[in-house]
Coordinates of C-alpha atoms in Angstrom, one line a residue:
Chain I
M1 CA 0.0 0.0 0.0
I2 CA 1.1 3.6 -0.7
V3 CA 1.9 5.4 2.5
A4 CA 1.5 9.2 2.4
K5 CA 3.7 10.9 4.9
Q6 CA 3.7 14.5 6.0
R7 CA 5.5 16.6 8.6
I8 CA 3.3 18.9 10.7
R9 CA 4.5 21.6 13.1
V10 CA 2.3 22.0 16.2
E11 CA 1.5 25.7 16.0
W12 CA 0.2 28.1 18.7
A13 CA -3.1 28.0 16.7
H14 CA -3.5 24.2 17.4
C15 CA -3.1 24.4 21.2
D16 CA -5.6 24.8 23.9
P17 CA -5.3 26.3 27.4
A18 CA -3.7 23.1 28.6
G19 CA -0.9 23.8 26.1
I20 CA -1.6 20.6 24.1
I21 CA -3.2 20.1 20.7
F22 CA -6.9 20.7 20.8
N23 CA -8.2 17.3 19.6
P24 CA -10.3 18.3 16.5
H25 CA -7.1 19.3 14.8
Y26 CA -6.1 15.7 14.5
Y27 CA -9.3 15.1 12.6
I28 CA -8.5 18.0 10.3
W29 CA -5.1 16.5 9.7
M30 CA -6.6 13.1 9.0
D31 CA -8.7 14.7 6.3
A32 CA -5.6 16.3 4.8
G33 CA -3.8 12.9 5.1
T34 CA -6.5 11.2 3.0
H35 CA -6.3 14.0 0.4
A36 CA -2.5 13.6 0.3
L37 CA -2.9 9.9 -0.1
I38 CA -5.3 10.2 -3.1
R39 CA -3.0 12.8 -4.6
A40 CA 0.1 10.6 -4.0
A41 CA -1.6 7.9 -6.1
G42 CA -1.9 10.3 -9.0
F43 CA -5.5 11.4 -8.6
E44 CA -5.8 15.2 -8.7
F45 CA -9.0 15.6 -6.7
A46 CA -9.0 19.4 -6.8
R47 CA -8.8 19.3 -10.6
E48 CA -11.3 16.4 -11.0
I49 CA -14.0 18.0 -8.9
R50 CA -13.7 21.2 -11.0
E51 CA -13.9 19.3 -14.3
D52 CA -16.4 16.6 -13.5
K53 CA -19.3 18.7 -12.1
L54 CA -21.0 15.6 -10.7
F55 CA -18.0 14.2 -8.9
R56 CA -18.7 14.9 -5.2
G57 CA -15.5 13.4 -3.6
F58 CA -15.3 10.8 -0.9
P59 CA -17.4 12.0 2.1
L60 CA -16.8 10.7 5.5
V61 CA -19.2 8.1 7.0
A62 CA -17.4 7.4 10.3
S63 CA -14.2 8.3 12.0
N64 CA -12.4 7.6 15.3
M65 CA -9.1 8.3 17.1
A66 CA -7.2 7.1 20.2
F67 CA -4.8 9.6 21.8
K68 CA -1.9 7.9 23.6
R69 CA 0.3 10.9 24.5
P70 CA -0.3 14.6 24.1
L71 CA 1.7 16.8 21.7
Y72 CA 2.8 20.3 22.8
F73 CA 3.2 23.6 21.1
G74 CA 6.5 23.6 19.1
D75 CA 6.5 19.8 18.6
I76 CA 6.9 18.3 15.2
T77 CA 4.8 15.3 14.3
V78 CA 4.8 13.0 11.3
L79 CA 1.4 11.7 10.0
T80 CA 1.3 8.5 7.9
S81 CA -1.9 7.6 6.0
Q82 CA -2.7 4.5 4.0
V83 CA -5.7 2.5 2.9
E84 CA -6.5 -0.3 5.3
K85 CA -9.4 -1.9 3.4
F86 CA -11.4 -1.4 0.2
G87 CA -15.1 -2.1 0.3
N88 CA -17.3 -1.8 -2.8
S89 CA -17.8 1.9 -2.8
S90 CA -16.3 2.5 0.7
F91 CA -12.7 2.5 1.8
V92 CA -11.0 2.7 5.2
V93 CA -8.0 4.9 5.7
Q94 CA -5.7 4.4 8.6
H95 CA -3.8 7.3 10.1
E96 CA -0.9 7.3 12.6
F97 CA 0.9 10.3 14.2
W98 CA 4.5 9.8 15.1
Q99 CA 7.0 11.8 17.1
G100 CA 10.8 11.5 16.8
D101 CA 12.2 8.0 17.4
D102 CA 9.3 6.8 19.5
P103 CA 8.4 3.4 18.0
Q104 CA 4.8 3.8 19.1
P105 CA 2.5 6.4 17.4
V106 CA 1.3 9.2 19.7
A107 CA -2.2 8.9 18.2
T108 CA -3.9 6.6 15.8
G109 CA -7.2 7.0 13.9
S110 CA -9.2 5.8 11.0
E111 CA -11.8 7.1 8.6
V112 CA -14.5 5.3 6.6
R113 CA -15.3 7.1 3.4
V114 CA -17.4 6.4 0.3
W115 CA -16.7 7.3 -3.3
G116 CA -19.6 9.4 -4.5
Y117 CA -21.3 11.4 -7.2
S118 CA -24.0 13.9 -7.1
D119 CA -27.4 12.7 -8.5
A120 CA -27.8 14.3 -11.9
E121 CA -31.4 15.3 -11.1
L122 CA -30.9 16.3 -7.5
P123 CA -27.3 17.6 -7.1
E124 CA -27.5 17.7 -3.3
K125 CA -28.1 13.9 -3.2
L126 CA -25.0 11.8 -3.1
V127 CA -24.9 8.5 -5.0
A128 CA -22.3 6.1 -3.9
Q129 CA -20.2 4.6 -6.8
T130 CA -17.9 1.6 -7.1
F131 CA -14.5 2.7 -6.0
P132 CA -12.4 3.2 -9.2
E133 CA -10.5 0.0 -10.1
E134 CA -7.6 2.0 -11.5
L135 CA -7.2 4.1 -8.4
K136 CA -7.4 1.0 -6.2
K137 CA -4.4 -0.4 -8.1
L138 CA -2.4 2.8 -7.7
L139 CA -3.1 3.0 -4.0
S140 CA -2.1 -0.7 -3.6
V141 CA 1.5 -0.2 -4.9
D142 CA 4.0 -0.4 -2.0
G143 CA 6.0 2.8 -1.2
V144 CA 6.2 5.9 0.9
V145 CA 5.5 9.3 -0.6
D146 CA 6.5 12.5 1.2
T147 CA 3.5 14.9 0.7
S148 CA 4.6 17.8 3.0
P149 CA 3.9 21.1 1.3
Chain S
M1 CA -28.8 11.2 33.6
I2 CA -28.7 14.9 32.9
V3 CA -28.9 15.7 29.2
A4 CA -27.2 19.0 28.1
K5 CA -29.0 20.3 25.0
Q6 CA -27.9 23.1 22.7
R7 CA -29.0 24.7 19.5
I8 CA -26.3 25.2 16.8
R9 CA -26.7 27.2 13.6
V10 CA -24.7 25.8 10.7
E11 CA -22.7 28.8 9.6
W12 CA -20.8 29.6 6.4
A13 CA -17.7 29.1 8.5
H14 CA -18.5 25.4 9.2
C15 CA -19.1 24.3 5.6
D16 CA -16.7 23.0 2.9
P17 CA -16.7 23.2 -0.9
A18 CA -19.4 20.5 -1.0
G19 CA -21.6 22.9 1.0
I20 CA -21.9 20.6 4.0
I21 CA -20.4 20.7 7.5
F22 CA -16.7 19.9 7.4
N23 CA -16.5 17.0 9.8
P24 CA -14.1 18.2 12.5
H25 CA -16.7 20.8 13.5
Y26 CA -18.8 18.0 14.9
Y27 CA -15.8 17.0 17.1
I28 CA -15.5 20.7 18.2
W29 CA -19.2 20.7 19.1
M30 CA -18.9 17.4 21.1
D31 CA -16.1 19.1 23.1
A32 CA -18.5 22.0 23.8
G33 CA -21.2 19.5 24.6
T34 CA -19.1 17.8 27.3
H35 CA -18.3 21.2 28.8
A36 CA -22.0 22.2 28.7
L37 CA -22.8 18.9 30.5
I38 CA -20.3 19.4 33.3
R39 CA -21.5 23.0 33.7
A40 CA -25.2 21.9 33.7
A41 CA -24.3 19.7 36.6
G42 CA -23.1 22.7 38.5
F43 CA -19.3 22.3 38.1
E44 CA -17.8 25.6 36.8
F45 CA -14.7 24.2 35.0
A46 CA -13.5 27.6 33.9
R47 CA -13.4 28.9 37.5
E48 CA -12.1 25.6 39.0
I49 CA -9.1 25.4 36.6
R50 CA -8.2 29.0 37.5
E51 CA -8.5 28.4 41.2
D52 CA -7.0 24.9 41.5
K53 CA -3.7 25.3 39.7
L54 CA -3.2 21.5 39.6
F55 CA -6.6 20.6 38.1
R56 CA -6.0 19.8 34.5
G57 CA -9.5 19.0 33.4
F58 CA -10.8 16.0 31.6
P59 CA -8.6 15.3 28.6
L60 CA -9.8 13.1 25.7
V61 CA -8.5 9.6 25.4
A62 CA -10.6 8.4 22.4
S63 CA -13.5 9.7 20.3
N64 CA -15.6 8.5 17.4
M65 CA -18.5 9.6 15.2
A66 CA -20.9 8.1 12.7
F67 CA -22.4 10.5 10.1
K68 CA -25.9 9.5 8.9
R69 CA -27.0 12.5 6.8
P70 CA -25.2 15.7 5.9
L71 CA -26.2 19.1 7.3
Y72 CA -26.1 22.1 5.1
F73 CA -25.3 25.8 5.5
G74 CA -28.2 27.5 7.1
D75 CA -29.5 24.4 8.9
I76 CA -30.2 24.3 12.7
T77 CA -29.1 21.3 14.6
V78 CA -29.7 20.4 18.3
L79 CA -26.9 18.6 20.1
T80 CA -27.7 16.4 23.2
S81 CA -24.9 15.2 25.4
Q82 CA -25.0 12.8 28.4
V83 CA -22.7 10.5 30.3
E84 CA -23.1 6.9 29.0
K85 CA -20.8 5.2 31.5
F86 CA -18.6 6.1 34.5
G87 CA -15.3 4.2 35.0
N88 CA -12.9 4.8 37.9
S89 CA -11.2 7.9 36.6
S90 CA -12.6 7.8 33.1
F91 CA -16.1 8.6 31.8
V92 CA -17.8 8.2 28.4
V93 CA -20.0 10.9 27.0
Q94 CA -22.5 10.2 24.3
H95 CA -23.5 12.9 21.8
E96 CA -26.3 13.0 19.3
F97 CA -27.1 15.7 16.6
W98 CA -30.7 16.1 15.7
Q99 CA -32.6 18.0 13.0
G100 CA -36.2 19.2 13.2
D101 CA -38.7 16.3 13.8
D102 CA -36.5 13.6 12.4
P103 CA -36.7 10.8 15.0
Q104 CA -33.2 9.6 14.1
P105 CA -30.1 11.6 14.9
V106 CA -28.2 12.9 11.8
A107 CA -24.9 12.1 13.6
T108 CA -23.8 10.3 16.7
G109 CA -20.5 10.2 18.6
S110 CA -18.9 9.4 21.8
E111 CA -15.9 10.6 23.8
V112 CA -13.8 8.8 26.4
R113 CA -12.2 11.2 28.9
V114 CA -10.3 11.0 32.1
W115 CA -10.5 13.2 35.2
G116 CA -7.0 14.5 35.7
Y117 CA -4.6 16.6 37.8
S118 CA -1.1 17.8 37.0
D119 CA 1.7 16.1 38.8
A120 CA 2.8 18.5 41.5
E121 CA 6.5 18.0 40.7
L122 CA 6.2 17.7 36.9
P123 CA 3.2 19.9 35.8
E124 CA 3.2 18.6 32.3
K125 CA 2.5 15.1 33.5
L126 CA -1.1 14.2 33.9
V127 CA -2.2 12.1 36.9
A128 CA -5.6 10.5 36.5
Q129 CA -7.8 10.8 39.6
T130 CA -11.0 9.1 40.8
F131 CA -13.9 10.8 39.2
P132 CA -15.5 13.0 41.9
E133 CA -18.3 11.2 43.6
E134 CA -20.3 14.4 44.1
L135 CA -20.2 15.3 40.4
K136 CA -21.1 11.7 39.5
K137 CA -24.3 12.1 41.6
L138 CA -25.1 15.5 40.0
L139 CA -24.7 14.1 36.5
S140 CA -26.9 11.1 37.3
V141 CA -30.0 13.1 38.1
D142 CA -32.6 12.8 35.3
G143 CA -33.4 16.0 33.4
V144 CA -32.8 18.1 30.3
V145 CA -30.9 21.4 30.6
D146 CA -30.8 23.9 27.8
T147 CA -27.2 25.2 27.6
S148 CA -27.5 27.3 24.4
P149 CA -25.5 30.6 24.9
Chain P
M1 CA -29.6 50.9 10.7
I2 CA -30.5 47.4 11.8
V3 CA -28.2 46.0 14.4
A4 CA -27.8 42.2 14.6
K5 CA -26.9 41.1 18.0
Q6 CA -25.7 37.6 19.2
R7 CA -24.5 36.1 22.4
I8 CA -21.3 34.0 22.1
R9 CA -19.9 31.7 24.8
V10 CA -16.1 31.6 24.9
E11 CA -15.5 27.8 24.7
W12 CA -12.4 25.8 25.4
A13 CA -12.1 25.4 21.6
H14 CA -11.6 29.2 21.2
C15 CA -8.7 29.6 23.6
D16 CA -5.0 29.3 23.2
P17 CA -2.2 28.4 25.7
A18 CA -2.4 31.9 27.2
G19 CA -6.0 31.0 28.1
I20 CA -7.5 33.8 26.0
I21 CA -9.4 33.8 22.7
F22 CA -7.1 32.9 19.8
N23 CA -7.6 36.0 17.6
P24 CA -8.8 34.4 14.3
H25 CA -12.0 33.4 16.1
Y26 CA -13.0 37.0 16.2
Y27 CA -12.8 37.1 12.4
I28 CA -14.9 33.9 12.2
W29 CA -17.5 35.6 14.4
M30 CA -17.5 38.8 12.3
D31 CA -18.3 36.6 9.3
A32 CA -21.2 35.1 11.2
G33 CA -22.2 38.6 12.3
T34 CA -22.5 39.8 8.7
H35 CA -24.6 36.7 7.8
A36 CA -26.8 37.3 10.8
L37 CA -27.3 40.9 9.7
I38 CA -28.2 40.0 6.2
R39 CA -30.6 37.4 7.5
A40 CA -32.1 39.9 10.1
A41 CA -33.0 42.1 7.1
G42 CA -35.0 39.3 5.6
F43 CA -32.5 38.0 3.0
E44 CA -32.1 34.3 3.3
F45 CA -28.6 33.9 1.9
A46 CA -28.5 30.1 2.4
R47 CA -31.6 29.7 0.3
E48 CA -30.7 32.3 -2.3
I49 CA -27.3 30.8 -3.1
R50 CA -29.0 27.4 -3.6
E51 CA -31.7 28.8 -5.9
D52 CA -29.8 31.4 -7.9
K53 CA -26.8 29.4 -9.1
L54 CA -24.9 32.5 -10.2
F55 CA -25.2 34.4 -6.9
R56 CA -21.9 34.1 -5.3
G57 CA -22.5 36.1 -2.1
F58 CA -20.6 38.9 -0.6
P59 CA -16.9 38.0 -0.5
L60 CA -14.5 39.9 1.7
V61 CA -12.2 42.5 0.2
A62 CA -10.6 43.7 3.4
S63 CA -11.0 43.4 7.2
N64 CA -9.4 44.6 10.4
M65 CA -9.7 44.4 14.2
A66 CA -8.4 46.2 17.3
F67 CA -8.3 44.2 20.5
K68 CA -8.7 46.2 23.7
R69 CA -9.0 43.6 26.4
P70 CA -8.7 39.8 26.2
L71 CA -11.6 37.5 26.8
Y72 CA -11.1 34.3 28.8
F73 CA -12.5 30.8 28.6
G74 CA -16.0 30.8 30.1
D75 CA -16.7 34.4 29.4
I76 CA -19.8 35.5 27.5
T77 CA -19.5 38.2 24.9
V78 CA -22.2 40.0 22.8
L79 CA -21.4 40.8 19.2
T80 CA -23.3 43.7 17.5
S81 CA -23.0 44.1 13.7
Q82 CA -24.4 46.8 11.4
V83 CA -23.7 48.4 8.1
E84 CA -21.4 51.4 8.4
K85 CA -21.4 52.5 4.8
F86 CA -22.9 51.5 1.4
G87 CA -20.7 51.9 -1.7
N88 CA -22.0 51.0 -5.2
S89 CA -21.4 47.3 -5.0
S90 CA -19.4 47.3 -1.8
F91 CA -20.5 47.7 1.8
V92 CA -18.7 48.1 5.1
V93 CA -19.9 46.2 8.2
Q94 CA -18.9 47.4 11.6
H95 CA -18.6 44.8 14.4
E96 CA -18.3 45.4 18.2
F97 CA -17.7 42.8 20.9
W98 CA -19.1 43.7 24.4
Q99 CA -18.8 42.2 27.8
G100 CA -21.3 42.7 30.7
D101 CA -21.9 46.3 31.6
D102 CA -18.6 47.6 30.3
P103 CA -19.5 50.7 28.3
Q104 CA -16.5 50.2 25.9
P105 CA -16.3 47.2 23.5
V106 CA -13.6 44.7 24.3
A107 CA -12.8 44.5 20.5
T108 CA -14.0 46.3 17.4
G109 CA -13.5 45.5 13.7
S110 CA -14.8 46.1 10.3
E111 CA -15.2 44.2 7.0
V112 CA -15.4 45.5 3.5
R113 CA -17.4 43.3 1.2
V114 CA -18.7 43.3 -2.4
W115 CA -22.0 42.0 -3.7
G116 CA -21.2 39.6 -6.4
Y117 CA -22.3 37.1 -9.0
S118 CA -20.4 34.4 -10.9
D119 CA -19.6 35.2 -14.5
A120 CA -22.0 33.1 -16.6
E121 CA -19.2 32.0 -18.9
L122 CA -16.5 31.6 -16.3
P123 CA -18.1 30.6 -13.0
E124 CA -14.9 31.0 -11.1
K125 CA -14.8 34.7 -12.0
L126 CA -16.7 37.0 -9.7
V127 CA -18.6 40.0 -11.2
A128 CA -19.4 42.8 -8.7
Q129 CA -23.0 44.0 -8.9
T130 CA -24.8 47.0 -7.7
F131 CA -25.9 46.4 -4.1
P132 CA -29.6 45.5 -4.1
E133 CA -31.7 48.7 -3.5
E134 CA -34.4 46.7 -1.7
L135 CA -31.9 45.1 0.8
K136 CA -30.2 48.5 1.4
K137 CA -33.6 49.8 2.5
L138 CA -34.2 46.9 4.8
L139 CA -30.8 47.2 6.4
S140 CA -31.3 50.9 6.9
V141 CA -34.4 50.5 9.2
D142 CA -33.5 51.3 12.8
G143 CA -33.8 48.4 15.3
V144 CA -31.9 45.6 17.1
V145 CA -32.5 42.0 16.2
D146 CA -31.4 39.2 18.4
T147 CA -29.9 36.6 16.1
S148 CA -28.5 34.1 18.7
P149 CA -29.2 30.5 17.6
Chain C
M1 CA 15.2 42.5 7.9
I2 CA 14.9 38.7 8.2
V3 CA 12.1 37.4 6.0
A4 CA 10.5 34.1 7.2
K5 CA 9.0 32.2 4.2
Q6 CA 6.8 29.2 4.2
R7 CA 4.8 27.1 1.7
I8 CA 1.2 26.5 2.5
R9 CA -1.1 24.0 0.6
V10 CA -4.7 25.1 0.4
E11 CA -6.5 22.1 1.8
W12 CA -10.1 21.1 1.6
A13 CA -10.3 22.1 5.3
H14 CA -9.5 25.7 4.4
C15 CA -12.2 26.2 1.8
D16 CA -15.8 27.4 2.1
P17 CA -18.9 26.6 -0.1
A18 CA -17.6 29.1 -2.7
G19 CA -14.5 26.9 -3.1
I20 CA -12.1 29.5 -1.9
I21 CA -10.1 30.0 1.3
F22 CA -12.4 31.0 4.2
N23 CA -10.8 34.3 5.2
P24 CA -9.9 33.7 8.9
H25 CA -7.4 31.0 7.8
Y26 CA -5.2 33.9 6.5
Y27 CA -5.2 35.3 10.0
I28 CA -4.3 31.9 11.4
W29 CA -1.4 31.8 8.9
M30 CA -0.2 35.3 9.8
D31 CA 0.0 34.1 13.4
A32 CA 2.1 31.2 12.3
G33 CA 4.2 33.6 10.2
T34 CA 5.1 35.7 13.2
H35 CA 6.0 32.6 15.2
A36 CA 8.2 31.4 12.3
L37 CA 9.8 34.8 12.1
I38 CA 10.7 34.9 15.8
R39 CA 12.0 31.4 15.6
A40 CA 14.0 32.2 12.4
A41 CA 15.8 34.9 14.5
G42 CA 16.8 32.2 17.0
F43 CA 14.3 32.8 19.7
E44 CA 12.6 29.5 20.7
F45 CA 9.2 30.8 22.0
A46 CA 7.8 27.4 22.8
R47 CA 10.8 26.7 25.1
E48 CA 11.0 30.2 26.6
I49 CA 7.3 30.2 27.6
R50 CA 7.8 26.9 29.3
E51 CA 11.0 28.0 31.2
D52 CA 10.1 31.6 32.0
K53 CA 6.7 31.2 33.7
L54 CA 6.0 35.0 33.6
F55 CA 6.8 35.4 29.8
R56 CA 3.4 35.7 28.2
G57 CA 4.5 36.1 24.6
F58 CA 3.5 38.8 22.1
P59 CA -0.2 39.2 22.1
L60 CA -2.0 40.8 19.2
V61 CA -3.3 44.4 19.6
A62 CA -4.6 44.9 16.0
S63 CA -4.5 43.2 12.6
N64 CA -5.8 43.8 9.1
M65 CA -5.8 42.2 5.7
A66 CA -6.6 43.1 2.1
F67 CA -7.6 40.3 -0.3
K68 CA -6.7 40.9 -3.9
R69 CA -7.4 37.5 -5.6
P70 CA -9.0 34.4 -4.1
L71 CA -7.0 31.2 -3.7
Y72 CA -8.7 27.8 -4.5
F73 CA -8.6 24.3 -3.1
G74 CA -5.4 22.7 -4.3
D75 CA -3.4 25.9 -4.7
I76 CA 0.0 26.4 -3.2
T77 CA 0.7 29.8 -1.6
V78 CA 4.0 31.2 -0.2
L79 CA 3.7 33.4 2.9
T80 CA 6.5 35.9 3.7
S81 CA 6.6 37.6 7.1
Q82 CA 9.0 40.4 8.3
V83 CA 9.1 43.2 10.9
E84 CA 7.9 46.4 9.4
K85 CA 8.5 48.6 12.4
F86 CA 9.7 48.4 16.0
G87 CA 8.0 50.5 18.7
N88 CA 9.1 50.5 22.3
S89 CA 7.3 47.4 23.4
S90 CA 5.2 47.0 20.3
F91 CA 6.2 45.8 16.8
V92 CA 4.5 45.5 13.5
V93 CA 4.8 42.4 11.3
Q94 CA 4.0 42.6 7.6
H95 CA 2.7 39.5 5.8
E96 CA 2.3 38.8 2.1
F97 CA 0.8 35.8 0.4
W98 CA 2.2 34.9 -3.1
Q99 CA 1.2 32.6 -5.8
G100 CA 3.5 31.2 -8.5
D101 CA 5.2 33.9 -10.6
D102 CA 2.6 36.5 -10.0
P103 CA 4.6 39.7 -9.1
Q104 CA 1.8 41.0 -6.9
P105 CA 0.8 39.3 -3.6
V106 CA -2.7 37.7 -3.7
A107 CA -3.2 39.0 -0.1
T108 CA -1.4 41.3 2.3
G109 CA -1.8 42.0 6.0
S110 CA -0.2 43.3 9.1
E111 CA -0.2 42.6 12.8
V112 CA 0.6 45.0 15.7
R113 CA 1.9 43.0 18.7
V114 CA 3.3 43.8 22.1
W115 CA 6.1 42.0 24.0
G116 CA 4.6 41.1 27.3
Y117 CA 5.0 39.5 30.7
S118 CA 2.5 38.4 33.2
D119 CA 2.2 40.6 36.3
A120 CA 4.0 38.7 39.1
E121 CA 1.1 39.3 41.6
L122 CA -1.8 39.0 39.1
P123 CA -0.8 36.5 36.4
E124 CA -3.8 37.3 34.2
K125 CA -2.6 40.9 33.8
L126 CA -0.2 41.5 31.0
V127 CA 2.6 44.0 31.5
A128 CA 4.2 45.3 28.3
Q129 CA 8.0 45.2 28.3
T130 CA 10.6 46.9 26.2
F131 CA 11.2 44.8 23.1
P132 CA 14.4 42.8 23.7
E133 CA 17.4 44.7 22.1
E134 CA 19.1 41.4 21.2
L135 CA 16.1 40.0 19.4
K136 CA 15.7 43.3 17.5
K137 CA 19.2 43.0 16.2
L138 CA 18.7 39.4 15.1
L139 CA 15.4 40.3 13.3
S140 CA 17.1 43.2 11.6
V141 CA 19.7 41.1 9.7
D142 CA 18.9 40.8 6.0
G143 CA 18.1 37.3 4.7
V144 CA 15.4 34.9 3.8
V145 CA 14.8 31.8 6.0
D146 CA 12.6 28.9 4.8
T147 CA 10.5 27.9 7.8
S148 CA 8.2 25.4 6.1
P149 CA 7.7 22.4 8.4

């Protein structure tokens, strides 16, 4: 499986009065991790969604996280993201946050998403579609891609 | 169990290019829901944390959500939050997002939290403490409290 | 002029390691204040943007804020928003954040916005339009509208 | 003057229903730009604030931005930040967002900040202090520092 990897600096903006990352930021980064992964596989979502007016993306159906150790303002963390499982139209992305040489991730999470199109008649309605076979192949190639900006 | 209830307006700020709520906002609201619940039971966290320098709060250990139907810009949602289970120092809060008369929540989630103090010698280290018996009693009283600002 | 007024609770989510509101949240609330103001005048932006596919809204051209006193976790603030000036297609909204009986606002800001449509040929291009005369009249009526959710 | 420079990827998370960056994100990035600048000059804020319990940082007094052209999901922008003016305890940081080879910034802003300590008796009270002479010298050296994570 392709692993998308990105470095993240824990900014003042991410921290709460306890001085640690306010938890929803991890969910924001998981979202970015999934986008990085799709992009690492060669699928330019930003362009596709502009060109294919019905393509809606891969909305989230469920997500979860476990927080093992807090990260503090000024820390650097590395996020790795990879597909854990393909369903028919759904797919599960696994995310891990690492710090330095610690062999255990400081936080882990996963997202369940569906590949979806807008209904041609009723654009607000999402129609789940079979996950593209070509993209599945590209995501299944082994390798690590650095996707830091 | 006390249920803390609050009305939330889906603002432009909460929505993504698909026109629906960007998912981490639900996690931000669950955090506010837990604070509202603790406050509804009569515990003024904001004051306590200022007066008791070692009190660290109730950091998050794990969280999850399932998204059933999207909410759009301009929608109103009602969030209900209540304790689902008390552990020794941990507690689980269940959150449900409702819309209009729909008998099913549009999204549901839960948070696992611990009641914790800073270590007196090493303030950055969190020491889990027995969940306060008095607060447990207050949270266990049946009733709905409107905590909208 | 119509004044849109809303109560805001300073949540844990809004505060930084110094325990005060992280400044961009004020800009997020100013955005909500302008939406509340437009809505208070009877213009349902969320519905209009869905029905009139070319209507793009009132994007921001410039903004600024001055911060007089910090607000802390647990505080309640009241935001008042009103039009300060109408240009041809632009309009300036003035925002003030109040606390308790303090006769001075704790923070003040303003936004310059334009009323705009998407170009029919090139939807990504914004075309500024004359600010609607009818809406100008509605916004110019004196009165205070509570727009809290 | 030292110029701190960082690449920023416009993520799905940053964009609103119009498909462009929701404006408060620019203010979040200006905050990160000022931190990057202070760090580029050799002052480790995250460590200092942990070691010097009274050091409060450099809270914001005022800020503003002008938005020339929107940025879209998938765009890359480069933020440059530098001190524009030193007051006694205050300092003004100028920020510019660039895209590709465009000789004009897509957005520009500035922040007025003060260098401050907590009052020893009343920690919530901020006492402005003379801006450190040593840091002023370090910030005044000409050069560009890439501060991307």
